[in-house]
Short mmCIF file of C-alpha atoms in Angstrom, two decimals:
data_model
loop_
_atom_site.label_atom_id
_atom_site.label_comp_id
_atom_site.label_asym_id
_atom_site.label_seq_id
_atom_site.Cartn_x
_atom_site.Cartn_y
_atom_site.Cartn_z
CA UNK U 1 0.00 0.00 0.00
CA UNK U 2 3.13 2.60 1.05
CA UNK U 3 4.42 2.02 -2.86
CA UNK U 4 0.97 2.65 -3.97
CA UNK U 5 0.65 5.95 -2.52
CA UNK U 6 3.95 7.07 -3.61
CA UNK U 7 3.08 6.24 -6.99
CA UNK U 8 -0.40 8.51 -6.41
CA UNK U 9 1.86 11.29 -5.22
CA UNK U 10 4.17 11.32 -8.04
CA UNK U 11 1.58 11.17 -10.39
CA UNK U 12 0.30 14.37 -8.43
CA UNK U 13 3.49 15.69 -8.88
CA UNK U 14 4.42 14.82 -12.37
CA UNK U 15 0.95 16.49 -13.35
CA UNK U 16 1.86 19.66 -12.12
CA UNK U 17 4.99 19.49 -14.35
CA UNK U 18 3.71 17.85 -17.53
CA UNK U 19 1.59 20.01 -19.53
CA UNK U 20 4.28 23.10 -19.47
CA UNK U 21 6.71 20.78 -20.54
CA UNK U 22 4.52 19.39 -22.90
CA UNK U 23 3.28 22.47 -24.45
CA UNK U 24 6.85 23.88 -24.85
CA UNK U 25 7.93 21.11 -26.76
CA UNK U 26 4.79 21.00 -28.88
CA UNK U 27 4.76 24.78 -30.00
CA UNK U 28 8.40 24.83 -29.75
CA UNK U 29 8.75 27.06 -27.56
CA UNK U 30 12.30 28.61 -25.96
CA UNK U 31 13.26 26.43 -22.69
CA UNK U 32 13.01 30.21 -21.06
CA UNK U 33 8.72 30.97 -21.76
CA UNK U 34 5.45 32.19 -20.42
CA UNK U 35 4.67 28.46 -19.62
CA UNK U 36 7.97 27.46 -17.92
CA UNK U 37 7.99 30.29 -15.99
CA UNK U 38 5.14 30.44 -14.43
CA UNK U 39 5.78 26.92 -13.90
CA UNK U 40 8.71 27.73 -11.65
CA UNK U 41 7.23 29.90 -9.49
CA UNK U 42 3.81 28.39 -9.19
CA UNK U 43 4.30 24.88 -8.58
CA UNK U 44 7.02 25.20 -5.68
CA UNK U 45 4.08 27.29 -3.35
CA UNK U 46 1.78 24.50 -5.03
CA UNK U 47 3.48 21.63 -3.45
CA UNK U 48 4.09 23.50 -0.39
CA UNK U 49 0.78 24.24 0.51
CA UNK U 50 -0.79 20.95 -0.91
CA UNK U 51 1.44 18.55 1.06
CA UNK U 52 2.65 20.99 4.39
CA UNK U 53 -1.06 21.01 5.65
CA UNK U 54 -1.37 16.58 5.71
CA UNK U 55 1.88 16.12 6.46
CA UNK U 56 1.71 17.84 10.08
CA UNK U 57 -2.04 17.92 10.84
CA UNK U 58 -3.36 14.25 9.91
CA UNK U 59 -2.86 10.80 11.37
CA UNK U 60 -0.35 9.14 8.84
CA UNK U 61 0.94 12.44 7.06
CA UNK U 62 1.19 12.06 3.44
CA UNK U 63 -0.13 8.06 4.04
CA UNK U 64 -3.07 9.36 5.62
CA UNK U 65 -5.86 6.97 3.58
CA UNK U 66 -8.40 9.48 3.05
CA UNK U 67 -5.98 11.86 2.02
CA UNK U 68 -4.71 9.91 -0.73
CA UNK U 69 -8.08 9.44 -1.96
CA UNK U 70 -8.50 13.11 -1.96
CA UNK U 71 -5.07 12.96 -4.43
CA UNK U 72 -6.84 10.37 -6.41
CA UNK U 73 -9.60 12.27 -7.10
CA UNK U 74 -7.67 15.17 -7.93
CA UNK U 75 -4.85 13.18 -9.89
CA UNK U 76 -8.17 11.49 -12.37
CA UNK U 77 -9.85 14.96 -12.84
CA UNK U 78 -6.49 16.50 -13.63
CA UNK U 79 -5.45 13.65 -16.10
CA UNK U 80 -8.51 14.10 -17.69
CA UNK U 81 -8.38 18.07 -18.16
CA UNK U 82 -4.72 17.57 -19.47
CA UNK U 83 -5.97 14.66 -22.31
CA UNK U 84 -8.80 17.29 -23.26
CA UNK U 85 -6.52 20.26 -23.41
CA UNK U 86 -4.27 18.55 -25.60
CA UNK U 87 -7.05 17.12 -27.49
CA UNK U 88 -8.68 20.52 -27.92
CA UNK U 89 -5.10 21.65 -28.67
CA UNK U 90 -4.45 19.92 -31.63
CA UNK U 91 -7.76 20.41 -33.00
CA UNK U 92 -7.36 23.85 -33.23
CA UNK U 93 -3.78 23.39 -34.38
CA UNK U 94 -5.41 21.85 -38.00
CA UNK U 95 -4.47 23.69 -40.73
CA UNK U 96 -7.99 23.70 -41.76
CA UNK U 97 -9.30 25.07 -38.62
CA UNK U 98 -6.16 27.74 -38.05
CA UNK U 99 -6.71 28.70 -42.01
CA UNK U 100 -10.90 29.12 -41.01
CA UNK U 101 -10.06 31.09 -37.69
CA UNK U 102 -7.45 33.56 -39.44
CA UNK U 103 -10.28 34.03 -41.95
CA UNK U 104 -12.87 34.48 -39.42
CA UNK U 105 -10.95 36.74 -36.79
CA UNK U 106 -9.58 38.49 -39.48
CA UNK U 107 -6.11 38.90 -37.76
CA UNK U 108 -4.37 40.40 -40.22
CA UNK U 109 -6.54 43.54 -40.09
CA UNK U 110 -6.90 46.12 -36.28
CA UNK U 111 -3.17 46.14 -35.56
CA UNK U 112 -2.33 46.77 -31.81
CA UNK U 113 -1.03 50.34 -32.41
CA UNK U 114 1.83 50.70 -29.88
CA UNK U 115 1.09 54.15 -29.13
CA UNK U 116 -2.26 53.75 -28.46
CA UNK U 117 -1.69 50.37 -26.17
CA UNK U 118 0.40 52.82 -24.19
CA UNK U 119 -2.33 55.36 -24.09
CA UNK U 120 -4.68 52.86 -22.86
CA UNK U 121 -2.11 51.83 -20.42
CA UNK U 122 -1.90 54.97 -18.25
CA UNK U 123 -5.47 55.20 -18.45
CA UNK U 124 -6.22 52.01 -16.76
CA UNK U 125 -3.19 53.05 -14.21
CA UNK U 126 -5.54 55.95 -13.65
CA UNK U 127 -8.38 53.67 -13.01
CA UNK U 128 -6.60 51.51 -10.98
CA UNK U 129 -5.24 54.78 -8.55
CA UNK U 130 -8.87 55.69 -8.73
CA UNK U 131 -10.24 52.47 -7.47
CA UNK U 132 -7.34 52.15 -5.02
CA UNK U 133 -8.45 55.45 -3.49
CA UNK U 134 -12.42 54.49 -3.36
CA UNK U 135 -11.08 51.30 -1.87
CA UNK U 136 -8.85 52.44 0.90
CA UNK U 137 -11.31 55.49 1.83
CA UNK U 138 -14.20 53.12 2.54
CA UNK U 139 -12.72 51.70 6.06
CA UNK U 140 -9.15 52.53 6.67
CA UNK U 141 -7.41 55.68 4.78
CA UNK U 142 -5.12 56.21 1.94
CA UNK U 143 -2.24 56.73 4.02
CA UNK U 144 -2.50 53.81 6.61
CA UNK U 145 -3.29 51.53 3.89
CA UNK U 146 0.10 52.49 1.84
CA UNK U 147 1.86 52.05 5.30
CA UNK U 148 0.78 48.46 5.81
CA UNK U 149 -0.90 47.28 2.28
CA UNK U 150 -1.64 43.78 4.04
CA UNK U 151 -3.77 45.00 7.10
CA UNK U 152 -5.83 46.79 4.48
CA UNK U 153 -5.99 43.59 2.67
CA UNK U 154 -6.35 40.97 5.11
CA UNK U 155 -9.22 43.19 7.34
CA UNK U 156 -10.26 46.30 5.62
CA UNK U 157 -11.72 45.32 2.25
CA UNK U 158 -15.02 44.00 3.62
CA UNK U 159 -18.15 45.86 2.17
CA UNK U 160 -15.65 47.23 -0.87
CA UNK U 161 -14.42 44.21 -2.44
CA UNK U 162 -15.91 45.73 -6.05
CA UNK U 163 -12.91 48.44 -5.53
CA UNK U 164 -10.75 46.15 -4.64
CA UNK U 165 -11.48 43.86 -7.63
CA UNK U 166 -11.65 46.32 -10.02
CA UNK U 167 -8.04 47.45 -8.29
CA UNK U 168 -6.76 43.80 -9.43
CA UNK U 169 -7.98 43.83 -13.07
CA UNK U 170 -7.26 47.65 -13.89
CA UNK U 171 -3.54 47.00 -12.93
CA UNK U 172 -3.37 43.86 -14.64
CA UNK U 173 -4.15 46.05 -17.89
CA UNK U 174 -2.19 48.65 -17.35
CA UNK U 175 1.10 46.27 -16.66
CA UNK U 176 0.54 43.81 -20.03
CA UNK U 177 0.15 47.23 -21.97
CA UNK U 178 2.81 49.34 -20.55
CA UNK U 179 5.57 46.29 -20.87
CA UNK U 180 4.59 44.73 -24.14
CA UNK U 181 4.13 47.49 -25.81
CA UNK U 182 7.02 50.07 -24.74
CA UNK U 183 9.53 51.01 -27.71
CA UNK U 184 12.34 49.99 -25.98
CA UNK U 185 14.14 48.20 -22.55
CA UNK U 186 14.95 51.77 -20.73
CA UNK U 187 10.97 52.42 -21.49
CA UNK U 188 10.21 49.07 -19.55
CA UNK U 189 12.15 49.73 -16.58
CA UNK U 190 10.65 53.14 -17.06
CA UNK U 191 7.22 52.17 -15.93
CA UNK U 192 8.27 49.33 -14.33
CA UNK U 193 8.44 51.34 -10.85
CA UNK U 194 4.51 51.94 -11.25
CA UNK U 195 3.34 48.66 -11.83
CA UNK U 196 5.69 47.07 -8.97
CA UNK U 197 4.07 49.99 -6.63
CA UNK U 198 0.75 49.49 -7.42
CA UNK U 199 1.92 45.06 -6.31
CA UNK U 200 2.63 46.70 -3.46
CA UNK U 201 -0.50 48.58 -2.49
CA UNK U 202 -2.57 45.13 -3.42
CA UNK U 203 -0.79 43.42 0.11
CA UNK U 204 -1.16 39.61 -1.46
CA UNK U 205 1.38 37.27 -1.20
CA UNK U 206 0.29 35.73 -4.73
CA UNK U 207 -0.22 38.90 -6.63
CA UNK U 208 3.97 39.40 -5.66
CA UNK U 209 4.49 35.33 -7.40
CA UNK U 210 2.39 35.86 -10.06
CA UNK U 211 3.62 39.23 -11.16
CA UNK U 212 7.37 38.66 -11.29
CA UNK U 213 6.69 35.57 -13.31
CA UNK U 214 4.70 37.79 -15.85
CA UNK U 215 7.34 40.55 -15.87
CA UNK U 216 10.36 37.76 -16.55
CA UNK U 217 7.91 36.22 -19.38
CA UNK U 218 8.06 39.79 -20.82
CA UNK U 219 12.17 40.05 -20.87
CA UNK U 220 12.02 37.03 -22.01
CA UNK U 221 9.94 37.59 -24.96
CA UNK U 222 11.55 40.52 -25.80
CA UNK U 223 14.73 38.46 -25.47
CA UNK U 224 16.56 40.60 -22.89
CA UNK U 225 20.62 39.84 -22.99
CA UNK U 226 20.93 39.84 -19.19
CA UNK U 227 18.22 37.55 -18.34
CA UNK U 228 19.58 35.11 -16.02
CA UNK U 229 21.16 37.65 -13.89
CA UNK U 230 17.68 39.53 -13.81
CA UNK U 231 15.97 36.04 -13.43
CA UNK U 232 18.02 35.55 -9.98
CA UNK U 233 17.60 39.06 -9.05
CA UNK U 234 14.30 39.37 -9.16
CA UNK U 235 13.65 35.78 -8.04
CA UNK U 236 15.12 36.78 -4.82
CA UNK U 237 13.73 39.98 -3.73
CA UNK U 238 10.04 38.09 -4.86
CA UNK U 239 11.21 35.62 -2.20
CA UNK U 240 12.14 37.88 0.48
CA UNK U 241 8.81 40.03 -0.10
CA UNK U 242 6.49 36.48 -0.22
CA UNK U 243 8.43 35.76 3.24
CA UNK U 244 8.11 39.13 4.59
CA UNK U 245 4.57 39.06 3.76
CA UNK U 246 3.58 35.41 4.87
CA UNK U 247 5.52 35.97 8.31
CA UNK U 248 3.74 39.46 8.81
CA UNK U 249 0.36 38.00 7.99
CA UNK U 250 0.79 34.64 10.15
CA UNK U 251 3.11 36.78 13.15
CA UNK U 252 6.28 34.17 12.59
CA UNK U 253 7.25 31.53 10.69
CA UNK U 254 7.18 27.89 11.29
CA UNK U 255 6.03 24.70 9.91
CA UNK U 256 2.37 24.38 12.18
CA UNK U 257 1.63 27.45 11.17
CA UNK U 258 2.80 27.19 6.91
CA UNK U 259 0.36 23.36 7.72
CA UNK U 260 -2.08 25.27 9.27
CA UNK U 261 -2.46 27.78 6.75
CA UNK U 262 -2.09 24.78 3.60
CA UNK U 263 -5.41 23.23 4.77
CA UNK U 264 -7.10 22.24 0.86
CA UNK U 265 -6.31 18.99 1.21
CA UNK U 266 -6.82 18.46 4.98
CA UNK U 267 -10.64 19.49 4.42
CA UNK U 268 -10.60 17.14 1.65
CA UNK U 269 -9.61 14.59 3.79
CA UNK U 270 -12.01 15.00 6.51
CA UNK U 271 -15.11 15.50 4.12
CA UNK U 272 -13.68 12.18 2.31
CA UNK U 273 -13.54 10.19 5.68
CA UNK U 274 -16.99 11.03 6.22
CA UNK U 275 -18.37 10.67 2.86
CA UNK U 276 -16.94 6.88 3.18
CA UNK U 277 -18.02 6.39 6.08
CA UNK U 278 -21.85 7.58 4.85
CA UNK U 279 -22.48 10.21 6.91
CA UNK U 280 -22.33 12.82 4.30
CA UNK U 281 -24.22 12.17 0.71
CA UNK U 282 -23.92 12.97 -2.37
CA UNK U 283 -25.87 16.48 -3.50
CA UNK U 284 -27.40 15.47 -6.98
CA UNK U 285 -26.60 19.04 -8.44
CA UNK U 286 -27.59 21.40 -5.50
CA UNK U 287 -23.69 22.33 -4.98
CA UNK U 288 -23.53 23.81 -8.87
CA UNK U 289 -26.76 25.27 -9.37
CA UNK U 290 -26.34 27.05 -5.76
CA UNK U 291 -23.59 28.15 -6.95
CA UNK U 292 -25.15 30.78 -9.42
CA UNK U 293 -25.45 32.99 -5.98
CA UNK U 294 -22.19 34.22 -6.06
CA UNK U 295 -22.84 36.58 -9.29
CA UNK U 296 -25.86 38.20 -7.56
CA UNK U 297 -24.19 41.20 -5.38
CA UNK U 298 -25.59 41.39 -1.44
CA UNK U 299 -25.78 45.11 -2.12
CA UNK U 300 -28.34 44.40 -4.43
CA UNK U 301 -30.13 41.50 -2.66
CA UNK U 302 -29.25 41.58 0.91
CA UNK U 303 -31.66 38.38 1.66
CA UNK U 304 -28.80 36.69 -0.21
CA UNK U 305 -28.19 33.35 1.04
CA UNK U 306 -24.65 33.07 3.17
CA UNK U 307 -24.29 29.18 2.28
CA UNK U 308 -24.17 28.25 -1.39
CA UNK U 309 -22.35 26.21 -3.81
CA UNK U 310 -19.21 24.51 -2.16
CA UNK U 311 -19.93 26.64 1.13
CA UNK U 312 -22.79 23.76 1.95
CA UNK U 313 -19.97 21.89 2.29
CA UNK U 314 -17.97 24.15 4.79
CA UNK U 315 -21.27 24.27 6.75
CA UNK U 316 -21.14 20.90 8.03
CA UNK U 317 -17.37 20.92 9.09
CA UNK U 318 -17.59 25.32 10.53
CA UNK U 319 -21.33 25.77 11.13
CA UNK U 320 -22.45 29.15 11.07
CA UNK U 321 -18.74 30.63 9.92
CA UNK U 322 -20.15 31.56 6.37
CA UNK U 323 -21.84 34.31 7.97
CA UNK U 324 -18.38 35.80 9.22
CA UNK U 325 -16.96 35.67 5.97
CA UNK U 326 -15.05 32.31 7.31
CA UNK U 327 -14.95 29.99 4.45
CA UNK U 328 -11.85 27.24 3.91
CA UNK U 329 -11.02 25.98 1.04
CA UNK U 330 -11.18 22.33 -0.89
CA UNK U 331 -8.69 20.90 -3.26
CA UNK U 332 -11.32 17.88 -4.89
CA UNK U 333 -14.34 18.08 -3.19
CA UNK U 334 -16.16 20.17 -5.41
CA UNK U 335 -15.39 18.07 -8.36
CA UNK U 336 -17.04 14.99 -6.69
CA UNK U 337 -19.39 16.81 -4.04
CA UNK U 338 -22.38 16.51 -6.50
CA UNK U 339 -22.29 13.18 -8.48
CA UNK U 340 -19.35 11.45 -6.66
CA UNK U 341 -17.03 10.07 -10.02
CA UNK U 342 -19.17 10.65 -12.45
CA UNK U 343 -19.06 14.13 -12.05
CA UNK U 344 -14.94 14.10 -11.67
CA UNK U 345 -15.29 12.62 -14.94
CA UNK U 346 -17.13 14.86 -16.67
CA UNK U 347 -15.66 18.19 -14.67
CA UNK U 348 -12.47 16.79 -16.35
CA UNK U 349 -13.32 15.96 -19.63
CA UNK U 350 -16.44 18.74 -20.67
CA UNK U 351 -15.21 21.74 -18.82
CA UNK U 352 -15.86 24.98 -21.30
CA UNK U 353 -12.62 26.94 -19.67
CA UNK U 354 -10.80 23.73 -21.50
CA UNK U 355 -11.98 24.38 -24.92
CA UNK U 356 -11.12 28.07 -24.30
CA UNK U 357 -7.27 27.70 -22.92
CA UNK U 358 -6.60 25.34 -26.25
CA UNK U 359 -8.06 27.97 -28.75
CA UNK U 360 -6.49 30.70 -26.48
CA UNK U 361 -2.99 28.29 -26.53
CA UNK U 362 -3.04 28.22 -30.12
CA UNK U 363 -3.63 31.83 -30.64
CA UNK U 364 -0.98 32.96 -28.71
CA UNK U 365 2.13 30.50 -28.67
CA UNK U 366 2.52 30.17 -32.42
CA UNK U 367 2.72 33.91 -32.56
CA UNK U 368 4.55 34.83 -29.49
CA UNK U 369 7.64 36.40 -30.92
CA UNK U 370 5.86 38.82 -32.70
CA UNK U 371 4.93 40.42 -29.67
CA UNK U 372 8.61 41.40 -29.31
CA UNK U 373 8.59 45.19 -30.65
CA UNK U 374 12.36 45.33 -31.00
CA UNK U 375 12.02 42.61 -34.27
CA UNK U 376 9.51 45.51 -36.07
CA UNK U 377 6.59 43.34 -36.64
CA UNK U 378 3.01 44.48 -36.65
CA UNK U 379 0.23 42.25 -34.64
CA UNK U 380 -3.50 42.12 -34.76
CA UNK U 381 -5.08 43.26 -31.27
CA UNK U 382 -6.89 39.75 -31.02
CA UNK U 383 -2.80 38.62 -30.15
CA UNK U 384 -3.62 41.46 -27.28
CA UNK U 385 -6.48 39.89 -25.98
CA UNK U 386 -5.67 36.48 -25.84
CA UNK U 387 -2.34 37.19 -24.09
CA UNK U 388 -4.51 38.98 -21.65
CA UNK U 389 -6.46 35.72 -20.21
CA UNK U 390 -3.71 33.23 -21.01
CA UNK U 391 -1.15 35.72 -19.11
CA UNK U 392 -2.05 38.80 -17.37
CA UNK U 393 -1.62 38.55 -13.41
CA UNK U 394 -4.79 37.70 -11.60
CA UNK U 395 -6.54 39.49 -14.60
CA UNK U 396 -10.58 39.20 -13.80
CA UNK U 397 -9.80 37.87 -10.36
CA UNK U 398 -12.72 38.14 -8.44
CA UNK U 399 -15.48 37.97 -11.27
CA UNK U 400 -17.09 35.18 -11.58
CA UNK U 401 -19.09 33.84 -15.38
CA UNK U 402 -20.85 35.64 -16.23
CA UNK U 403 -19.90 38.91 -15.03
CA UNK U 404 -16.11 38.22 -16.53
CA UNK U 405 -16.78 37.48 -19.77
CA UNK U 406 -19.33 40.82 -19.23
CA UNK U 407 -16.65 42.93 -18.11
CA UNK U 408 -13.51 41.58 -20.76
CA UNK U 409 -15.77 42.69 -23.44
CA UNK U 410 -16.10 46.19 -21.85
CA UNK U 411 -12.07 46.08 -21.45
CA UNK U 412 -12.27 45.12 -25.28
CA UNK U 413 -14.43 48.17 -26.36
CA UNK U 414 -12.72 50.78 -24.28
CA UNK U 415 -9.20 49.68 -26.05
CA UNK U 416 -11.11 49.64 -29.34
CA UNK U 417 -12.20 53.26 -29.17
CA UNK U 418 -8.55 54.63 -27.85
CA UNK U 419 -7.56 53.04 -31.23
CA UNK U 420 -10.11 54.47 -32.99
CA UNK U 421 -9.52 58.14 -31.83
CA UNK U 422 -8.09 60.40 -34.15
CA UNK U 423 -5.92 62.80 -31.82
CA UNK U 424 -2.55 61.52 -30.08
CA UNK U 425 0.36 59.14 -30.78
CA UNK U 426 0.39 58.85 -34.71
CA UNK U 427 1.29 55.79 -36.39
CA UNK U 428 4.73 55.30 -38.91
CA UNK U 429 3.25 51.74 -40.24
CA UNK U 430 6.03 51.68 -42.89
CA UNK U 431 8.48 50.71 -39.70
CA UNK U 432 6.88 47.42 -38.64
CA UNK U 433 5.98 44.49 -40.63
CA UNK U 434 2.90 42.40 -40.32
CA UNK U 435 2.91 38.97 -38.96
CA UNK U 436 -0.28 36.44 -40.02
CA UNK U 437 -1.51 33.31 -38.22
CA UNK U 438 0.44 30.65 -40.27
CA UNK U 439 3.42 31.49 -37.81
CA UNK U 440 3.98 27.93 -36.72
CA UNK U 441 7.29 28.76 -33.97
CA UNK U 442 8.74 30.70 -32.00
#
């Protein structure tokens, strides 16, 4: 049984490391890419956090039988997703289908206009400063929150999480336009300062991970000549800021409190133990179709229900916590929490956010380089809005279907009138060259 769950947990493991790997080697991709990169600095938190949590706080650790059947569940409905994703993939790969999208999209017509992605730029920064200030107003000040950006975050965003999601998003626009489409490297590091302030004022430990991986994806696109030595640079001061921010938030730093904090997979584990044991059943569908609450805002319906969707679940372990905004997390349960397997098969193999990532995937990678400025080519602002969803950091975090796909196609209007507008930042089209679909590398 011991060799059986070591093979579970390096499956686990290996499919947190596959598909990048994969997908590198399929759109033949630089070892140094979007994919790999985030790779690096996601997965290392990722195995932290799944494996700290059962290691310390259940009988058994890691052997802990109803653990490891929470990492089956999760190792089946991620196999699954990956055999779809690259099914999906290569679909959309077909020549036929990549010569009917070019046609259809018509990419080779609405170039991104540099100077008007960079117009569009500083006014989302504007946006974002003007959310920040609604935000911090509504319970704590401007001023404290800049002095301690993670008190405001951890305790003073209640009753203005709109600001603070709009915050997220806003910035997230603002940084993908003001690095990809700056003229040159001392323009980057430029703006850079902005973008890495307005990390700052956001007081998440993941917002810090996610956006040095995105700016290192953008030197490396843009195939910056002292990239490892920036790599380790900015590697380390993410790492000291992650530490300084975990250890502020949790008041020290040891291995209870990392476990007690990694608890996805300890709640699996105790839901799974009594699911087996038949004291909790299955919910035929009330879990999803509950879930459909969490787009209706409490402002607007304050008879809203506090227990819905996966929360049902977090009501039998933390009765009554709901209320006080006291809601822990699962890893697997909400894949099986409704139909037991047959709904971890089907989560895995039909989900629509699948079908999207391949077309997205085979938007983007084959045409990757072109967003590098420096080369002189020319790229349709569909390129733009892809990259956004497969890329941006913690772009639309917060907004839930349908209010994101509501609120990307306001993004997509607003950049579609700056580049409509007739005044500012002129375009000299006879210095880049255009770049169509049937780009098959990098």
């Amino acid at each position: 049984m011991i060799l059986l769950y070591m093979l579970n947990l390096l499956l686990w493991l290996g499919l947190l490391i596959l598909p990048p790997l994969y997908f590198t080697f399929y759109f033949r991709l630089n070892r140094i890419n979007l994919l790999t990169i985030y790779a690096f600095f996601t997965i290392p938190p990722q195995i932290v956090t799944t494996l700290t949590g059962p290691l310390f706080l259940l009988r058994g650790g890691l052997f802990n039988p109803y653990f490891q059947y929470a990492l089956i569940v999760q190792n089946v409905h991620d196999s699954l997703t990956f055999a779809a994703l690259i099914f999906f993939v290569h679909i959309f790969s077909h020549q036929r289908m990549r010569d009917f999208l070019e046609s259809w999209l018509h990419l080779e017509n609405h170039p991104a206009r540099p100077g008007r992605m960079r117009l569009a730029a500083d006014i989302f920064y504007g946006l974002f400063l003007v959310c920040f200030v609604l935000l911090a107003r509504h319970d704590y000040g401007v001023i404290p929150w800049i002095l301690n950006p993670r008190m405001g975050y951890q305790f003073h965003r209640t009753g203005a999480g709109e600001w603070y999601a709009l915050c997220i998003t806003f910035l997230a626009l603002a940084t993908v336009l003001g690095t990809i489409y700056t003229s040159s490297l001392t323009a980057f590091f430029t703006r850079l300062p902005l973008y890495l302030f307005g990390v700052y004022l956001l007081g998440s430990k993941g917002y810090i991970i996610s956006y040095t991986a995105y700016l290192l994806s953008v030197l490396a696109i843009r195939r910056f000549r002292y990239l490892g030595v920036t790599f380790v640079l900015l590697t380390s001061v993410s790492l000291l800021l992650f530490v300084y921010n975990f250890t502020s938030s949790m008041h020290g730093l040891n291995l209870m409190k990392i476990a007690t904090y990694s608890d996805y997979f300890v709640n699996d584990a105790m839901y799974y133990q009594r699911y087996l044991n038949g004291q909790i059943p299955l919910y035929h569908g009330e879990i999803f179709f509950s879930s459909f609450w969490r787009i209706v805002p409490r402002a607007l319906y304050p008879n809203k229900p506090y227990s819905y969707g996966i929360i049902l679940i977090d009501d039998i372990f933390y009765p009554g916590e709901a209320q006080k905004g006291f809601t822990p997390a699962f890893a697997s349960v909400p894949y099986f929490a409704d139909f037991g397997w047959i709904g971890v098969v089907l989560s895995g193999l039909l989900n629509p956010a699948t079908v999207l990532i391949a077309f997205l995937y085979t938007i983007v990678f084959p045409r990757i380089n072109t967003l590098n400025l420096r080369q002189g080519y020319q790229h349709p602002r569909v390129l733009l809005y892809a990259l956004l969803i497969v890329a941006a950091p913690a772009f639309l975090a917060f907004f839930d279907f349908p209010l994101d796909a509501l609120f990307f196609g306001f993004i997509v209007l607003v950049i579609e009138i700056i580049c409509k507008l007739k005044i500012l930042y002129a375009h000299h089209s006879q210095q880049i060259r255009t770049s169509n679909l049937r780009t098959t590398s990098t």
